[in-house]
Amino acid sequence: INIIEHNIYKVIDEVDEISFLKVDEIARKMNIDENDIRRIKACILYIFKDITFKNGDTYLEYIDLYKNTCSYFKYNINEEDFFNYLKELVDEEKIVFDNNKYYLKQIWEDENIIVEKINILIKKEKTNYKDIEKNIKDLEKENNIIYNDLQKEAIVSSLENNIQIITGGPGTGKTTIIKAIVELYKYLNNLDYEELIKEVSLLAPTGRAAKRISESTNMPANTIHRFLKWNKETNQFGVNEYNKDHSKLFIIDEVSMIDICLLSSLFKGINNNIKIILVGDYNQLPSVGPGQILKDLIDSNIVSTVHLNYLYRQDENSYITTLAHEIKNNSLNESFLESKSDYTFLKCSSNTIKNNLSNICEQIISKGYDYKRVQIMAPMYAGINGIDNLNKELQKVFNPHNKDKKELKYEDVIFRENDKILQLVNIPEENVYNGDLGIIKKIYTSDISTSGKNEIHVDFDGNLVKYMPKDFGKIKHGYIISIHKSQGSEFEVVVIPISLTYKRMLYRKLIYTAITRAKRKLILLGEPDSFIYSVQNNNEYTRKTNLLRKLNNDV
């Protein structure tokens, strides 16, 4: 009550779930003037956070903050006043002014924590294994495999350096190397299996990526959120600077997806006497949250990095991995319209994509594929060829209405038993994360449920999660998903509609990320010119990050 009477906008700092927009609505009803200094400062912070998380920037310049705040207020704020508001926010430790850049305090601290940890690891003495070349040869014999020179370099560097990056596109053997590192670490340190799983932590930003590492190594793997033991009640991680994990080797996959806040949280929760191996594809989309961790670390030339470039193909008539490298290098071959054993481009106009997509999916079903093994993805949610519209059409194909299947209507969506579902937010306490895919196993209407409310029970690969009405907005149909949501996952069959209706979202890194999700079959559907445009368009937004400068100055 004291907070509300003195400065209602301070409620935003005290209660995580309450946003500036909600508090501002209440404040206006309390007749707080729209030009009240407390409101303007709270609004600056709101805009700061909004831009940071929308664009992925870790800092903003004065002009960015000024123009966006003026735009929100719909008039030009006096610049001297605005500068003083920023100075007050700095004095209140809400934001940080450093090197002519403005940061949210937490993100500024996160960058510093990452730089400090890397500095410690680089300066720490390396491990030398005198017989490691022989050990690798023995491993090759045991697994009936031959590692190329770059793969051998990656294995040795990962075991000897305290921090190592392994980067490469699809088909370059990243997963093979992770398996080799784990096996050699076990042998070199004379560990049994129980000792190995205590010393080695395999991590990834998504559940599907973690499952993939687990399957390849026969070791347990976790999402980073689960490893850090996020506490719903306190909104904090249980593994932190005061309660550190004691693993000795960390292998983290899909690092391009990790934002600066999550990596900082991980670094706070682990000791300095460790080895970290960061694995990822430099050319994929950056994280949804702020930063571009993998790019900045590689560009710094401070962290030892092995770039894998040798391409392993399944057979002479396969094309997916070749296409990925053509896209990455902007050297698309005219043969991209020719069908291969694992690839097809079906030409059609934009206005026929919906019907052709339905026909393709019916053919896929007739060949014995269920929609757990097939994933359709597109760049945008809105429009006739957008995700929201196509999901409704694809539900009719994959899971049509049946009187034996229960249904629930939520807003303009019908959820049906056996629907494919996409998780939209992290719920660590349920072990389900943004981008996870599941199947609706049961729907209980309010008249028969034990809670007396409608319930949707979703099966995420054996993990059954119950959704109450307040949670229905956390899921949506997953027959077709966004390319951003597909990161960290692989699918047997991937279908991608390509159309100029997506033009503002068609760029090289996005299309590269999409086609590298396919393991066995890739089907592109739409306009060849749109595909060519996406490959040639490298005009993605350049994120404002300062990690690279800090690394080069401090390490």
Coordinates of C-alpha atoms in Angstrom, one line a residue:
I1 CA 0.0 0.0 0.0
N2 CA 2.9 2.4 0.8
I3 CA 4.4 1.7 -2.6
I4 CA 1.2 2.4 -4.4
E5 CA 0.7 5.6 -2.5
H6 CA 4.2 6.8 -3.0
N7 CA 5.0 5.5 -6.5
I8 CA 2.7 2.9 -8.0
Y9 CA 5.3 2.3 -10.7
K10 CA 7.6 0.6 -8.2
V11 CA 5.2 -2.3 -8.1
I12 CA 6.8 -3.4 -11.4
D13 CA 10.1 -4.0 -9.5
E14 CA 8.4 -5.8 -6.7
V15 CA 6.1 -8.2 -8.6
D16 CA 7.4 -10.1 -11.7
E17 CA 4.0 -10.8 -13.2
I18 CA 2.9 -7.1 -13.3
S19 CA 3.9 -5.2 -16.4
F20 CA 4.3 -1.4 -17.0
L21 CA 1.2 -1.4 -19.2
K22 CA -1.0 -2.8 -16.5
V23 CA 0.4 -0.5 -13.8
D24 CA 0.1 2.5 -16.2
E25 CA -3.5 1.7 -16.8
I26 CA -4.2 1.7 -13.0
A27 CA -2.1 4.9 -12.6
R28 CA -4.2 6.8 -15.2
K29 CA -7.3 5.8 -13.3
M30 CA -5.7 7.3 -10.2
N31 CA -5.3 10.6 -12.2
I32 CA -1.5 10.4 -12.2
D33 CA -0.4 12.9 -14.9
E34 CA 0.9 11.4 -18.1
N35 CA 4.0 13.7 -17.8
D36 CA 4.7 12.7 -14.2
I37 CA 8.4 12.0 -13.9
R38 CA 7.7 8.6 -12.2
R39 CA 5.7 7.6 -15.2
I40 CA 8.3 8.8 -17.7
K41 CA 11.1 6.9 -16.0
A42 CA 9.1 3.7 -15.7
C43 CA 8.2 4.1 -19.4
I44 CA 11.8 4.5 -20.4
L45 CA 12.6 1.2 -18.6
Y46 CA 9.6 -0.5 -20.3
I47 CA 10.8 0.7 -23.7
F48 CA 14.4 -0.3 -22.9
K49 CA 13.3 -3.9 -22.0
D50 CA 11.0 -4.1 -25.0
I51 CA 13.6 -3.1 -27.6
T52 CA 16.3 -5.2 -25.9
F53 CA 14.2 -8.4 -26.0
K54 CA 12.6 -7.7 -29.3
N55 CA 15.8 -7.0 -31.2
G56 CA 18.2 -9.1 -29.2
D57 CA 20.4 -6.1 -28.3
T58 CA 22.4 -6.0 -25.1
Y59 CA 22.7 -2.2 -25.1
L60 CA 21.1 0.8 -26.6
E61 CA 22.5 4.2 -27.6
Y62 CA 21.0 7.4 -26.4
I63 CA 19.2 8.2 -29.7
D64 CA 17.5 4.8 -29.7
L65 CA 16.0 5.4 -26.3
Y66 CA 15.1 9.0 -27.0
K67 CA 13.3 8.4 -30.3
N68 CA 11.4 5.3 -29.1
T69 CA 10.3 7.0 -25.9
C70 CA 9.1 10.1 -27.8
S71 CA 7.3 7.9 -30.2
Y72 CA 5.5 6.2 -27.3
F73 CA 4.5 9.5 -25.8
K74 CA 3.6 10.9 -29.2
Y75 CA 5.6 14.2 -28.6
N76 CA 9.2 15.3 -28.3
I77 CA 10.4 15.2 -24.8
N78 CA 12.8 18.1 -23.9
E79 CA 16.3 16.5 -24.4
E80 CA 17.8 18.0 -21.3
D81 CA 15.0 16.6 -19.2
F82 CA 15.3 13.2 -20.9
F83 CA 19.1 13.1 -20.3
N84 CA 18.4 13.9 -16.6
Y85 CA 15.8 11.0 -16.4
L86 CA 18.5 8.7 -17.7
K87 CA 21.0 10.0 -15.2
E88 CA 18.5 9.4 -12.4
L89 CA 17.9 5.8 -13.6
V90 CA 21.7 5.3 -13.6
D91 CA 21.9 6.7 -10.0
E92 CA 19.1 4.4 -9.0
E93 CA 21.1 1.5 -10.5
K94 CA 18.2 0.5 -12.9
I95 CA 20.5 1.1 -15.9
V96 CA 24.2 1.4 -16.5
F97 CA 26.1 3.9 -18.6
D98 CA 29.3 2.4 -19.9
N99 CA 31.4 3.5 -22.9
N100 CA 28.7 5.8 -24.2
K101 CA 26.2 2.9 -24.2
Y102 CA 23.2 2.3 -22.0
Y103 CA 22.5 -1.1 -20.5
L104 CA 19.8 -2.7 -18.4
K105 CA 21.8 -3.4 -15.2
Q106 CA 21.2 -7.1 -15.3
I107 CA 22.4 -7.5 -18.8
W108 CA 25.5 -5.4 -18.2
E109 CA 26.3 -7.7 -15.2
D110 CA 25.6 -10.8 -17.3
E111 CA 28.2 -9.7 -20.0
N112 CA 30.8 -9.1 -17.3
I113 CA 30.2 -12.5 -15.6
I114 CA 30.7 -14.2 -19.0
V115 CA 33.9 -12.3 -19.7
E116 CA 35.2 -13.0 -16.2
K117 CA 34.6 -16.8 -16.5
I118 CA 36.2 -17.0 -19.9
N119 CA 39.2 -15.0 -18.7
I120 CA 39.6 -17.5 -15.8
L121 CA 39.3 -20.5 -18.0
I122 CA 41.7 -19.3 -20.7
K123 CA 44.4 -18.3 -18.2
K124 CA 44.1 -21.6 -16.3
E125 CA 46.7 -24.3 -17.1
K126 CA 45.7 -26.7 -19.8
T127 CA 45.6 -30.5 -19.5
N128 CA 48.2 -32.5 -21.5
Y129 CA 47.6 -36.1 -22.5
K130 CA 50.8 -37.5 -23.9
D131 CA 49.2 -40.6 -25.6
I132 CA 46.0 -39.0 -26.8
E133 CA 46.8 -39.6 -30.5
K134 CA 47.1 -43.3 -29.8
N135 CA 43.9 -43.2 -27.7
I136 CA 42.0 -41.7 -30.6
K137 CA 43.3 -44.5 -33.0
D138 CA 42.1 -47.1 -30.5
L139 CA 38.7 -45.4 -30.3
E140 CA 38.5 -45.4 -34.1
K141 CA 39.1 -49.2 -34.2
E142 CA 36.6 -49.8 -31.4
N143 CA 33.9 -47.8 -33.1
N144 CA 34.8 -48.7 -36.6
I145 CA 35.2 -45.1 -37.6
I146 CA 37.8 -42.8 -39.1
Y147 CA 37.9 -39.2 -37.8
N148 CA 39.2 -36.5 -40.2
D149 CA 42.0 -34.2 -39.2
L150 CA 39.6 -31.4 -38.1
Q151 CA 37.6 -33.8 -36.0
K152 CA 40.7 -35.1 -34.3
E153 CA 41.8 -31.5 -33.6
A154 CA 38.4 -30.8 -32.1
I155 CA 38.6 -33.9 -29.9
V156 CA 42.1 -33.1 -28.6
S157 CA 41.5 -29.4 -28.1
S158 CA 38.3 -30.1 -26.2
L159 CA 40.0 -32.5 -23.8
E160 CA 43.1 -30.3 -23.3
N161 CA 41.7 -26.8 -23.3
N162 CA 39.6 -25.4 -20.5
I163 CA 37.2 -23.8 -22.9
Q164 CA 36.7 -24.9 -26.5
I165 CA 34.3 -24.1 -29.4
I166 CA 33.3 -26.6 -32.1
T167 CA 31.3 -25.1 -34.9
G168 CA 30.1 -26.5 -38.2
G169 CA 27.0 -27.1 -40.4
P170 CA 24.9 -30.2 -40.7
G171 CA 26.7 -33.4 -41.7
T172 CA 30.1 -32.2 -40.4
G173 CA 30.2 -34.7 -37.5
K174 CA 29.5 -32.5 -34.4
T175 CA 27.5 -35.2 -32.8
T176 CA 30.1 -37.8 -33.6
I177 CA 32.7 -35.7 -31.9
I178 CA 30.6 -35.2 -28.7
K179 CA 30.3 -39.0 -28.4
A180 CA 34.1 -39.4 -28.9
I181 CA 34.9 -36.7 -26.3
V182 CA 32.7 -38.4 -23.7
E183 CA 34.2 -41.9 -24.4
L184 CA 37.8 -40.6 -24.3
Y185 CA 37.2 -38.6 -21.2
K186 CA 35.9 -41.7 -19.5
Y187 CA 39.0 -43.7 -20.5
L188 CA 41.6 -41.0 -19.8
N189 CA 40.2 -40.4 -16.3
N190 CA 39.7 -44.1 -15.6
L191 CA 36.0 -43.6 -14.7
D192 CA 33.2 -46.1 -14.5
Y193 CA 29.7 -45.2 -15.8
E194 CA 28.4 -43.9 -12.5
E195 CA 31.5 -41.7 -12.0
L196 CA 31.2 -40.5 -15.5
I197 CA 27.7 -39.2 -15.2
K198 CA 28.7 -37.4 -12.0
E199 CA 31.6 -35.6 -13.7
V200 CA 30.1 -34.9 -17.1
S201 CA 27.1 -32.7 -17.7
L202 CA 25.6 -32.7 -21.2
L203 CA 23.4 -29.7 -21.7
A204 CA 21.2 -28.0 -24.4
P205 CA 18.8 -25.2 -24.5
T206 CA 15.8 -27.3 -25.7
G207 CA 14.4 -30.7 -24.6
R208 CA 14.7 -32.2 -28.1
A209 CA 18.3 -31.1 -28.4
A210 CA 19.1 -32.6 -25.0
K211 CA 17.4 -35.8 -26.0
R212 CA 19.5 -36.0 -29.2
I213 CA 22.8 -35.7 -27.3
S214 CA 21.6 -38.3 -24.8
E215 CA 20.7 -40.8 -27.5
S216 CA 24.1 -40.3 -29.2
T217 CA 26.2 -40.7 -26.1
N218 CA 24.0 -43.1 -24.0
M219 CA 24.4 -40.5 -21.2
P220 CA 21.7 -38.4 -19.4
A221 CA 21.4 -34.9 -20.8
N222 CA 19.4 -31.9 -19.5
T223 CA 18.1 -28.6 -20.7
I224 CA 20.0 -25.8 -19.1
H225 CA 16.9 -24.6 -17.2
R226 CA 16.4 -28.1 -15.7
F227 CA 20.1 -28.4 -14.8
L228 CA 20.0 -25.0 -13.0
K229 CA 16.9 -26.1 -11.1
W230 CA 14.6 -23.2 -11.7
N231 CA 12.3 -22.5 -8.8
K232 CA 8.8 -21.4 -9.8
E233 CA 8.0 -19.8 -6.4
T234 CA 11.1 -17.7 -6.1
N235 CA 11.6 -17.2 -9.9
Q236 CA 15.3 -18.1 -9.4
F237 CA 17.7 -20.9 -10.2
G238 CA 18.5 -23.4 -7.4
V239 CA 22.0 -23.9 -8.9
N240 CA 23.7 -20.5 -8.6
E241 CA 26.8 -18.6 -7.2
Y242 CA 25.8 -19.8 -3.7
N243 CA 25.0 -23.4 -4.6
K244 CA 27.3 -24.5 -7.4
D245 CA 27.2 -27.7 -9.4
H246 CA 30.3 -29.9 -9.1
S247 CA 30.6 -31.4 -12.6
K248 CA 34.0 -31.2 -14.1
L249 CA 33.2 -31.3 -17.9
F250 CA 30.4 -29.5 -19.6
I251 CA 29.4 -30.1 -23.2
I252 CA 26.7 -27.7 -24.3
D253 CA 25.1 -28.2 -27.7
E254 CA 23.1 -25.7 -29.9
V255 CA 24.9 -22.8 -28.3
S256 CA 23.7 -20.3 -31.0
M257 CA 20.3 -20.5 -29.2
I258 CA 21.6 -19.5 -25.8
D259 CA 21.1 -15.9 -24.8
I260 CA 23.4 -13.8 -22.6
C261 CA 21.2 -14.1 -19.5
L262 CA 21.0 -17.9 -19.6
L263 CA 24.8 -18.3 -20.2
S264 CA 25.5 -15.9 -17.4
S265 CA 23.2 -18.0 -15.1
L266 CA 25.0 -21.1 -16.1
F267 CA 28.5 -19.6 -15.5
K268 CA 27.4 -18.4 -12.0
G269 CA 26.3 -22.0 -11.1
I270 CA 29.5 -23.8 -12.1
N271 CA 33.0 -23.8 -10.6
N272 CA 36.2 -22.5 -12.2
N273 CA 38.0 -25.8 -12.0
I274 CA 36.1 -27.1 -15.1
K275 CA 36.2 -27.7 -18.8
I276 CA 33.5 -26.3 -21.1
I277 CA 32.9 -27.4 -24.7
L278 CA 30.5 -25.1 -26.7
V279 CA 29.0 -26.8 -29.8
G280 CA 26.9 -25.1 -32.4
D281 CA 26.4 -23.8 -35.9
Y282 CA 27.7 -20.3 -36.4
N283 CA 25.3 -19.8 -39.4
Q284 CA 22.0 -20.5 -37.6
L285 CA 19.6 -17.9 -36.2
P286 CA 20.8 -16.2 -33.0
S287 CA 19.0 -16.6 -29.7
V288 CA 15.5 -15.3 -29.1
G289 CA 16.8 -13.4 -26.1
P290 CA 19.5 -10.7 -26.0
G291 CA 23.0 -11.4 -27.4
Q292 CA 24.8 -13.4 -30.0
I293 CA 26.9 -15.6 -27.8
L294 CA 28.4 -18.0 -30.3
K295 CA 29.2 -15.4 -32.9
D296 CA 30.8 -13.0 -30.5
L297 CA 32.9 -15.7 -28.9
I298 CA 34.2 -17.0 -32.3
D299 CA 34.8 -13.5 -33.7
S300 CA 36.8 -12.6 -30.6
N301 CA 39.5 -15.1 -31.7
I302 CA 40.2 -15.5 -28.0
V303 CA 38.4 -18.9 -27.4
S304 CA 40.0 -21.8 -29.2
T305 CA 37.7 -22.7 -32.1
V306 CA 37.6 -25.6 -34.6
H307 CA 35.5 -25.0 -37.7
L308 CA 34.3 -28.3 -39.1
N309 CA 33.9 -28.1 -42.9
Y310 CA 34.2 -31.6 -44.3
L311 CA 30.8 -32.8 -45.5
Y312 CA 29.7 -36.3 -44.8
R313 CA 26.8 -37.3 -47.2
Q314 CA 24.6 -40.3 -46.9
D315 CA 24.9 -41.2 -50.6
E316 CA 25.8 -39.6 -53.9
N317 CA 22.1 -38.7 -54.6
S318 CA 21.5 -37.0 -51.3
Y319 CA 21.3 -33.2 -51.3
I320 CA 20.1 -31.7 -47.9
T321 CA 23.6 -31.1 -46.4
T322 CA 24.9 -30.0 -49.8
L323 CA 22.1 -27.5 -50.1
A324 CA 22.8 -26.2 -46.6
H325 CA 26.4 -25.4 -47.5
E326 CA 25.3 -23.8 -50.8
I327 CA 22.9 -21.5 -48.9
K328 CA 25.5 -20.7 -46.3
N329 CA 28.0 -19.8 -49.0
N330 CA 25.4 -18.0 -51.2
S331 CA 26.3 -20.3 -54.0
L332 CA 23.0 -21.9 -54.9
N333 CA 23.3 -24.4 -57.7
E334 CA 20.7 -24.4 -60.5
S335 CA 20.1 -28.0 -59.7
F336 CA 18.1 -27.0 -56.6
L337 CA 14.9 -27.7 -58.7
E338 CA 16.0 -31.3 -59.4
S339 CA 14.6 -34.0 -57.2
K340 CA 17.1 -36.1 -55.2
S341 CA 16.8 -39.1 -52.9
D342 CA 16.2 -36.9 -49.9
Y343 CA 15.0 -33.7 -51.5
T344 CA 12.1 -32.3 -53.7
F345 CA 11.1 -28.8 -54.8
L346 CA 7.5 -28.6 -55.8
K347 CA 6.7 -25.5 -57.8
C348 CA 3.4 -23.8 -57.2
S349 CA 2.0 -20.3 -56.9
S350 CA 1.4 -18.5 -53.6
N351 CA -2.3 -18.8 -53.8
T352 CA -2.2 -22.6 -54.2
I353 CA 0.2 -23.3 -51.4
K354 CA -2.5 -24.2 -48.9
N355 CA -4.2 -26.8 -51.1
N356 CA -0.9 -28.3 -52.3
L357 CA 0.4 -28.5 -48.8
S358 CA -2.7 -30.5 -47.7
N359 CA -2.2 -32.8 -50.7
I360 CA 1.5 -33.4 -49.9
C361 CA 0.6 -34.2 -46.2
E362 CA -2.0 -36.7 -47.3
Q363 CA 0.6 -38.4 -49.5
I364 CA 3.1 -38.4 -46.6
I365 CA 0.4 -40.1 -44.4
S366 CA -0.3 -42.7 -47.1
K367 CA 3.4 -43.6 -47.0
G368 CA 3.2 -44.5 -43.4
Y369 CA 4.6 -41.4 -41.8
D370 CA 2.7 -40.0 -38.8
Y371 CA 3.0 -36.4 -37.8
K372 CA 5.4 -37.1 -35.0
R373 CA 8.0 -37.8 -37.7
V374 CA 7.0 -35.0 -40.0
Q375 CA 7.3 -31.2 -39.4
I376 CA 6.0 -28.4 -41.5
M377 CA 7.5 -25.0 -40.8
A378 CA 7.1 -21.4 -42.1
P379 CA 8.5 -18.0 -41.4
M380 CA 5.4 -16.1 -40.4
Y381 CA 2.2 -16.5 -38.3
A382 CA -0.1 -14.1 -40.2
G383 CA -1.6 -14.2 -43.7
I384 CA -3.2 -16.8 -45.9
N385 CA 0.0 -18.8 -45.9
G386 CA 0.8 -18.0 -42.3
I387 CA 1.2 -20.6 -39.5
D388 CA -2.1 -19.8 -37.8
N389 CA -4.2 -20.3 -40.9
L390 CA -2.3 -23.4 -42.2
N391 CA -2.5 -25.1 -38.8
K392 CA -6.3 -25.1 -39.1
E393 CA -6.1 -26.7 -42.5
L394 CA -3.5 -29.2 -41.5
Q395 CA -5.5 -30.3 -38.4
K396 CA -8.2 -31.4 -40.9
V397 CA -5.6 -33.5 -42.7
F398 CA -3.7 -35.0 -39.8
N399 CA -6.4 -35.2 -37.1
P400 CA -9.9 -34.6 -38.5
H401 CA -13.1 -34.3 -36.4
N402 CA -14.2 -37.6 -35.0
K403 CA -17.1 -38.1 -32.6
D404 CA -14.9 -40.4 -30.5
K405 CA -12.4 -37.6 -29.9
K406 CA -13.2 -35.0 -27.3
E407 CA -12.7 -31.3 -28.3
L408 CA -12.4 -28.0 -26.5
K409 CA -12.7 -24.5 -28.1
Y410 CA -10.2 -21.9 -26.9
E411 CA -10.6 -18.5 -28.6
D412 CA -10.6 -19.3 -32.3
V413 CA -8.8 -22.6 -31.9
I414 CA -10.3 -26.1 -31.5
F415 CA -8.1 -28.4 -29.4
R416 CA -8.8 -32.1 -30.1
E417 CA -7.6 -35.3 -28.7
N418 CA -4.6 -36.6 -30.7
D419 CA -3.7 -33.1 -31.8
K420 CA 0.0 -32.2 -32.2
I421 CA 0.8 -29.4 -29.8
L422 CA 3.6 -26.8 -29.6
Q423 CA 4.7 -25.4 -26.2
L424 CA 5.1 -21.7 -26.2
V425 CA 6.8 -20.9 -22.9
N426 CA 9.2 -22.6 -20.5
I427 CA 7.6 -24.4 -17.6
P428 CA 10.8 -26.0 -16.0
E429 CA 8.9 -27.5 -13.0
E430 CA 6.9 -29.6 -15.5
N431 CA 10.1 -30.3 -17.6
V432 CA 8.5 -28.7 -20.6
Y433 CA 10.1 -25.9 -22.6
N434 CA 9.4 -23.3 -25.3
G435 CA 9.5 -25.2 -28.6
D436 CA 8.7 -28.7 -27.3
L437 CA 6.2 -30.7 -29.3
G438 CA 3.7 -33.1 -27.8
I439 CA 0.4 -34.9 -28.4
I440 CA -3.0 -34.3 -26.7
K441 CA -3.7 -37.6 -25.0
K442 CA -6.8 -36.6 -23.1
I443 CA -9.3 -33.8 -22.8
Y444 CA -11.5 -33.7 -19.7
T445 CA -14.4 -31.3 -19.8
S446 CA -15.5 -29.5 -16.6
D447 CA -18.4 -31.8 -16.1
I448 CA -16.2 -34.9 -15.7
S449 CA -12.8 -33.6 -14.5
T450 CA -11.7 -33.8 -10.9
S451 CA -10.9 -30.1 -10.9
G452 CA -14.3 -29.1 -12.1
K453 CA -12.6 -27.2 -14.9
N454 CA -11.7 -28.0 -18.5
E455 CA -8.4 -29.8 -18.7
I456 CA -6.0 -30.7 -21.6
H457 CA -3.4 -33.4 -20.9
V458 CA -0.4 -33.3 -23.3
D459 CA 2.2 -36.1 -23.7
F460 CA 5.7 -34.7 -24.4
D461 CA 7.7 -37.9 -25.2
G462 CA 6.4 -39.7 -22.1
N463 CA 6.2 -36.6 -19.9
L464 CA 2.4 -36.0 -19.3
V465 CA 1.6 -32.3 -18.5
K466 CA -1.8 -31.1 -17.4
Y467 CA -3.1 -27.7 -18.7
M468 CA -5.9 -25.8 -16.9
P469 CA -7.9 -23.1 -18.7
K470 CA -5.4 -20.4 -17.5
D471 CA -2.7 -22.3 -19.3
F472 CA -4.4 -22.9 -22.6
G473 CA -2.6 -19.8 -24.1
K474 CA 0.8 -21.5 -23.4
I475 CA 0.1 -24.1 -26.2
K476 CA -1.0 -24.0 -29.8
H477 CA -1.2 -26.5 -32.7
G478 CA 2.1 -27.8 -33.9
Y479 CA 1.3 -29.2 -37.3
I480 CA 3.2 -26.2 -38.7
I481 CA 5.5 -24.2 -36.5
S482 CA 7.8 -21.2 -37.0
I483 CA 11.4 -21.7 -38.1
H484 CA 12.5 -19.9 -34.9
K485 CA 10.6 -22.5 -32.8
S486 CA 12.2 -25.4 -34.7
Q487 CA 15.7 -24.6 -33.6
G488 CA 17.4 -27.3 -31.6
S489 CA 15.2 -29.9 -33.2
E490 CA 15.6 -32.4 -36.1
F491 CA 12.8 -34.2 -37.9
E492 CA 12.8 -37.1 -40.4
V493 CA 10.7 -35.2 -42.9
V494 CA 10.5 -31.4 -43.2
V495 CA 8.2 -29.5 -45.4
I496 CA 8.7 -25.8 -46.0
P497 CA 6.3 -23.5 -48.0
I498 CA 8.2 -20.7 -49.7
S499 CA 6.4 -17.6 -51.0
L500 CA 6.9 -13.9 -51.5
T501 CA 4.0 -13.4 -49.1
Y502 CA 6.7 -14.1 -46.5
K503 CA 9.1 -11.6 -48.1
R504 CA 10.0 -9.5 -45.0
M505 CA 11.1 -12.7 -43.2
L506 CA 12.9 -14.4 -46.1
Y507 CA 16.6 -14.1 -45.5
R508 CA 19.6 -16.5 -45.6
K509 CA 20.1 -17.3 -42.0
L510 CA 16.4 -18.1 -41.5
I511 CA 16.1 -20.4 -44.5
Y512 CA 19.4 -22.1 -43.6
T513 CA 18.1 -22.8 -40.1
A514 CA 14.9 -24.3 -41.6
I515 CA 16.4 -26.7 -44.1
T516 CA 19.0 -28.0 -41.6
R517 CA 16.2 -29.3 -39.4
A518 CA 15.6 -32.1 -42.0
K519 CA 17.3 -35.5 -41.4
R520 CA 16.0 -37.7 -44.2
K521 CA 13.6 -35.8 -46.5
L522 CA 13.2 -32.2 -47.3
I523 CA 10.3 -30.9 -49.4
L524 CA 10.2 -27.2 -50.5
L525 CA 6.9 -26.0 -51.8
G526 CA 6.2 -22.8 -53.6
E527 CA 8.0 -20.2 -55.8
P528 CA 11.6 -20.8 -56.9
D529 CA 12.2 -17.1 -57.2
S530 CA 11.2 -16.6 -53.5
F531 CA 13.7 -19.3 -52.5
I532 CA 16.5 -17.7 -54.6
Y533 CA 15.6 -14.3 -53.0
S534 CA 15.9 -15.8 -49.5
V535 CA 19.3 -17.3 -50.2
Q536 CA 20.7 -14.1 -51.6
N537 CA 19.2 -11.8 -48.9
N538 CA 21.7 -11.5 -46.2
N539 CA 20.2 -8.3 -44.8
E540 CA 19.4 -9.5 -41.3
Y541 CA 19.3 -7.2 -38.3
T542 CA 22.7 -6.6 -36.8
R543 CA 22.4 -6.9 -33.0
K544 CA 24.0 -4.4 -30.7
T545 CA 26.2 -6.4 -28.4
N546 CA 29.3 -5.5 -26.4
L547 CA 30.6 -8.9 -25.4
L548 CA 33.1 -9.0 -28.3
R549 CA 34.6 -5.6 -27.3
K550 CA 34.8 -6.6 -23.6
L551 CA 36.5 -9.9 -24.5
N552 CA 39.1 -8.2 -26.6
N553 CA 39.8 -5.6 -24.0
D554 CA 39.7 -7.7 -20.8
V555 CA 40.8 -11.2 -21.7

